[in-house]
């Protein structure tokens, strides 16, 4: 799930590029573990900074247009380039496993239940 340019520009400018982990919620659905990439994705030679969320869950259908709420808990590693697609995929898999380990820690697990993720029905967020 990628955030719009407007949302990316609202992230703190001094936030380091790289791979983060935390919690994500689509709409008023369940809260799931996630890995977040912030940066230029050098392997794909992006010219604009992007924020891409990989939710560690299999959804039954697309969720385009839904509100995606995230809480960033920690930092895994800096952004880097890769020599091959296979190396990139391998690093992503390692990032996912590290996120799962970290988010299973009691101090991180309790944040899954934060009220931030439970919007009242019909509440307008950021004019949406």
PDB file of C-alpha atoms in Angstrom:
ATOM      1  CA  UNK A   1       0.000   0.000   0.000  1.00  0.00           C
ATOM      2  CA  UNK A   2       1.595   3.233  -1.134  1.00  0.00           C
ATOM      3  CA  UNK A   3       0.852   6.619   0.354  1.00  0.00           C
ATOM      4  CA  UNK A   4       0.052   9.592  -1.881  1.00  0.00           C
ATOM      5  CA  UNK A   5       2.678  12.273  -2.580  1.00  0.00           C
ATOM      6  CA  UNK A   6       0.740  14.620  -0.278  1.00  0.00           C
ATOM      7  CA  UNK A   7       1.017  12.162   2.627  1.00  0.00           C
ATOM      8  CA  UNK A   8       4.693  11.452   1.883  1.00  0.00           C
ATOM      9  CA  UNK A   9       5.433  15.189   1.990  1.00  0.00           C
ATOM     10  CA  UNK A  10       3.777  15.399   5.424  1.00  0.00           C
ATOM     11  CA  UNK A  11       6.260  12.929   6.961  1.00  0.00           C
ATOM     12  CA  UNK A  12       8.967  14.620   9.068  1.00  0.00           C
ATOM     13  CA  UNK A  13      11.720  15.818   6.711  1.00  0.00           C
ATOM     14  CA  UNK A  14      14.439  14.675   9.111  1.00  0.00           C
ATOM     15  CA  UNK A  15      13.114  11.089   9.234  1.00  0.00           C
ATOM     16  CA  UNK A  16      15.802   8.720   7.988  1.00  0.00           C
ATOM     17  CA  UNK A  17      15.132   6.750   4.850  1.00  0.00           C
ATOM     18  CA  UNK A  18      15.074   3.023   5.331  1.00  0.00           C
ATOM     19  CA  UNK A  19      12.963   0.150   6.523  1.00  0.00           C
ATOM     20  CA  UNK A  20      10.712   0.430   9.579  1.00  0.00           C
ATOM     21  CA  UNK A  21       8.193  -1.835  11.313  1.00  0.00           C
ATOM     22  CA  UNK A  22       4.946  -1.227  13.102  1.00  0.00           C
ATOM     23  CA  UNK A  23       1.197  -1.707  13.002  1.00  0.00           C
ATOM     24  CA  UNK A  24      -1.293  -0.973  10.210  1.00  0.00           C
ATOM     25  CA  UNK A  25      -5.058  -0.887   9.922  1.00  0.00           C
ATOM     26  CA  UNK A  26      -7.202  -0.529   6.798  1.00  0.00           C
ATOM     27  CA  UNK A  27     -10.419   1.391   7.475  1.00  0.00           C
ATOM     28  CA  UNK A  28     -11.930   0.087  10.699  1.00  0.00           C
ATOM     29  CA  UNK A  29     -10.562  -3.412  10.115  1.00  0.00           C
ATOM     30  CA  UNK A  30      -8.180  -5.497  12.155  1.00  0.00           C
ATOM     31  CA  UNK A  31      -4.706  -4.253  13.070  1.00  0.00           C
ATOM     32  CA  UNK A  32      -1.833  -6.152  11.422  1.00  0.00           C
ATOM     33  CA  UNK A  33       1.944  -6.189  11.541  1.00  0.00           C
ATOM     34  CA  UNK A  34       3.609  -4.158   8.813  1.00  0.00           C
ATOM     35  CA  UNK A  35       6.952  -3.240   7.288  1.00  0.00           C
ATOM     36  CA  UNK A  36       7.377   0.270   5.890  1.00  0.00           C
ATOM     37  CA  UNK A  37       9.872   1.501   3.310  1.00  0.00           C
ATOM     38  CA  UNK A  38      10.651   5.220   3.258  1.00  0.00           C
ATOM     39  CA  UNK A  39      12.927   6.507   0.517  1.00  0.00           C
ATOM     40  CA  UNK A  40      13.740   6.523  -3.152  1.00  0.00           C
ATOM     41  CA  UNK A  41      13.918   2.761  -3.775  1.00  0.00           C
ATOM     42  CA  UNK A  42      17.286   2.911  -5.545  1.00  0.00           C
ATOM     43  CA  UNK A  43      16.798  -0.502  -7.185  1.00  0.00           C
ATOM     44  CA  UNK A  44      13.885   0.975  -9.147  1.00  0.00           C
ATOM     45  CA  UNK A  45      15.599   4.368  -9.578  1.00  0.00           C
ATOM     46  CA  UNK A  46      12.655   6.362  -8.248  1.00  0.00           C
ATOM     47  CA  UNK A  47      13.030  10.115  -8.552  1.00  0.00           C
ATOM     48  CA  UNK A  48      10.406  10.880  -5.896  1.00  0.00           C
ATOM     49  CA  UNK A  49      10.498   9.815  -2.285  1.00  0.00           C
ATOM     50  CA  UNK A  50       7.909   7.171  -1.507  1.00  0.00           C
ATOM     51  CA  UNK A  51       6.401   5.564   1.558  1.00  0.00           C
ATOM     52  CA  UNK A  52       5.319   1.986   0.896  1.00  0.00           C
ATOM     53  CA  UNK A  53       3.554  -0.150   3.459  1.00  0.00           C
ATOM     54  CA  UNK A  54       3.700  -3.941   3.318  1.00  0.00           C
ATOM     55  CA  UNK A  55       0.957  -5.257   5.587  1.00  0.00           C
ATOM     56  CA  UNK A  56       1.824  -8.740   6.827  1.00  0.00           C
ATOM     57  CA  UNK A  57      -1.597 -10.181   6.096  1.00  0.00           C
ATOM     58  CA  UNK A  58      -3.395 -11.626   3.073  1.00  0.00           C
ATOM     59  CA  UNK A  59      -6.483  -9.594   2.205  1.00  0.00           C
ATOM     60  CA  UNK A  60      -9.385 -11.158   0.312  1.00  0.00           C
ATOM     61  CA  UNK A  61      -9.825  -8.086  -1.884  1.00  0.00           C
ATOM     62  CA  UNK A  62      -8.205  -4.784  -2.831  1.00  0.00           C
ATOM     63  CA  UNK A  63      -8.624  -1.832  -0.518  1.00  0.00           C
ATOM     64  CA  UNK A  64      -7.994   1.112  -2.837  1.00  0.00           C
ATOM     65  CA  UNK A  65      -9.502   4.314  -1.471  1.00  0.00           C
ATOM     66  CA  UNK A  66      -9.638   3.082   2.128  1.00  0.00           C
ATOM     67  CA  UNK A  67      -7.989   4.971   4.976  1.00  0.00           C
ATOM     68  CA  UNK A  68      -4.691   3.334   5.962  1.00  0.00           C
ATOM     69  CA  UNK A  69      -3.623   4.077   9.531  1.00  0.00           C
ATOM     70  CA  UNK A  70      -0.109   3.177  10.630  1.00  0.00           C
ATOM     71  CA  UNK A  71       2.013   3.418  13.758  1.00  0.00           C
ATOM     72  CA  UNK A  72       5.757   3.201  13.204  1.00  0.00           C
ATOM     73  CA  UNK A  73       7.395   1.417  16.128  1.00  0.00           C
ATOM     74  CA  UNK A  74      11.013   0.870  15.130  1.00  0.00           C
ATOM     75  CA  UNK A  75      13.786   0.983  12.538  1.00  0.00           C
ATOM     76  CA  UNK A  76      15.226  -2.116  10.863  1.00  0.00           C
ATOM     77  CA  UNK A  77      17.886  -0.860   8.442  1.00  0.00           C
ATOM     78  CA  UNK A  78      18.885   1.944   6.079  1.00  0.00           C
ATOM     79  CA  UNK A  79      17.730   2.082   2.482  1.00  0.00           C
ATOM     80  CA  UNK A  80      20.190   0.495   0.043  1.00  0.00           C
ATOM     81  CA  UNK A  81      20.514  -0.644  -3.533  1.00  0.00           C
ATOM     82  CA  UNK A  82      20.648  -4.291  -4.606  1.00  0.00           C
ATOM     83  CA  UNK A  83      22.540  -6.080  -7.362  1.00  0.00           C
ATOM     84  CA  UNK A  84      19.541  -8.190  -8.335  1.00  0.00           C
ATOM     85  CA  UNK A  85      15.827  -8.592  -7.856  1.00  0.00           C
ATOM     86  CA  UNK A  86      16.525 -11.835  -5.974  1.00  0.00           C
ATOM     87  CA  UNK A  87      18.735  -9.958  -3.476  1.00  0.00           C
ATOM     88  CA  UNK A  88      15.997  -7.343  -2.989  1.00  0.00           C
ATOM     89  CA  UNK A  89      13.357 -10.050  -2.416  1.00  0.00           C
ATOM     90  CA  UNK A  90      15.636 -11.824   0.056  1.00  0.00           C
ATOM     91  CA  UNK A  91      16.193  -8.591   2.018  1.00  0.00           C
ATOM     92  CA  UNK A  92      12.438  -7.908   2.072  1.00  0.00           C
ATOM     93  CA  UNK A  93      11.806 -11.404   3.458  1.00  0.00           C
ATOM     94  CA  UNK A  94      14.442 -10.823   6.162  1.00  0.00           C
ATOM     95  CA  UNK A  95      12.853  -7.447   6.998  1.00  0.00           C
ATOM     96  CA  UNK A  96       9.447  -9.114   7.375  1.00  0.00           C
ATOM     97  CA  UNK A  97      10.853 -11.767   9.723  1.00  0.00           C
ATOM     98  CA  UNK A  98      12.610  -9.107  11.821  1.00  0.00           C
ATOM     99  CA  UNK A  99       9.382  -7.069  12.005  1.00  0.00           C
ATOM    100  CA  UNK A 100       7.449 -10.138  13.169  1.00  0.00           C
ATOM    101  CA  UNK A 101      10.026 -10.839  15.908  1.00  0.00           C
ATOM    102  CA  UNK A 102      10.046  -7.240  17.132  1.00  0.00           C
ATOM    103  CA  UNK A 103       6.272  -6.824  17.073  1.00  0.00           C
ATOM    104  CA  UNK A 104       5.803  -9.982  19.157  1.00  0.00           C
ATOM    105  CA  UNK A 105       7.629  -8.282  22.054  1.00  0.00           C
ATOM    106  CA  UNK A 106       5.172  -7.337  24.836  1.00  0.00           C
ATOM    107  CA  UNK A 107       6.059  -3.631  24.702  1.00  0.00           C
ATOM    108  CA  UNK A 108       5.237  -3.540  20.976  1.00  0.00           C
ATOM    109  CA  UNK A 109       2.284  -5.931  21.059  1.00  0.00           C
ATOM    110  CA  UNK A 110       0.349  -3.658  23.440  1.00  0.00           C
ATOM    111  CA  UNK A 111       0.382  -0.832  20.851  1.00  0.00           C
ATOM    112  CA  UNK A 112      -1.725  -2.994  18.536  1.00  0.00           C
ATOM    113  CA  UNK A 113      -4.702  -2.239  20.803  1.00  0.00           C
ATOM    114  CA  UNK A 114      -4.214   1.544  20.828  1.00  0.00           C
ATOM    115  CA  UNK A 115      -7.361   3.644  20.398  1.00  0.00           C
ATOM    116  CA  UNK A 116      -5.684   5.332  17.423  1.00  0.00           C
ATOM    117  CA  UNK A 117      -6.803   2.391  15.306  1.00  0.00           C
ATOM    118  CA  UNK A 118     -10.424   2.472  16.377  1.00  0.00           C
ATOM    119  CA  UNK A 119     -12.124   5.430  14.695  1.00  0.00           C
ATOM    120  CA  UNK A 120     -15.761   6.035  15.554  1.00  0.00           C
ATOM    121  CA  UNK A 121     -18.058   5.130  12.652  1.00  0.00           C
ATOM    122  CA  UNK A 122     -18.518   8.014  10.271  1.00  0.00           C
ATOM    123  CA  UNK A 123     -15.640  10.081  11.689  1.00  0.00           C
ATOM    124  CA  UNK A 124     -14.055  12.382   9.127  1.00  0.00           C
ATOM    125  CA  UNK A 125     -10.257  12.190   9.021  1.00  0.00           C
ATOM    126  CA  UNK A 126      -8.206  14.685   6.974  1.00  0.00           C
ATOM    127  CA  UNK A 127     -11.341  15.839   5.121  1.00  0.00           C
ATOM    128  CA  UNK A 128     -12.136  12.271   3.972  1.00  0.00           C
TER     129      UNK A 128
END
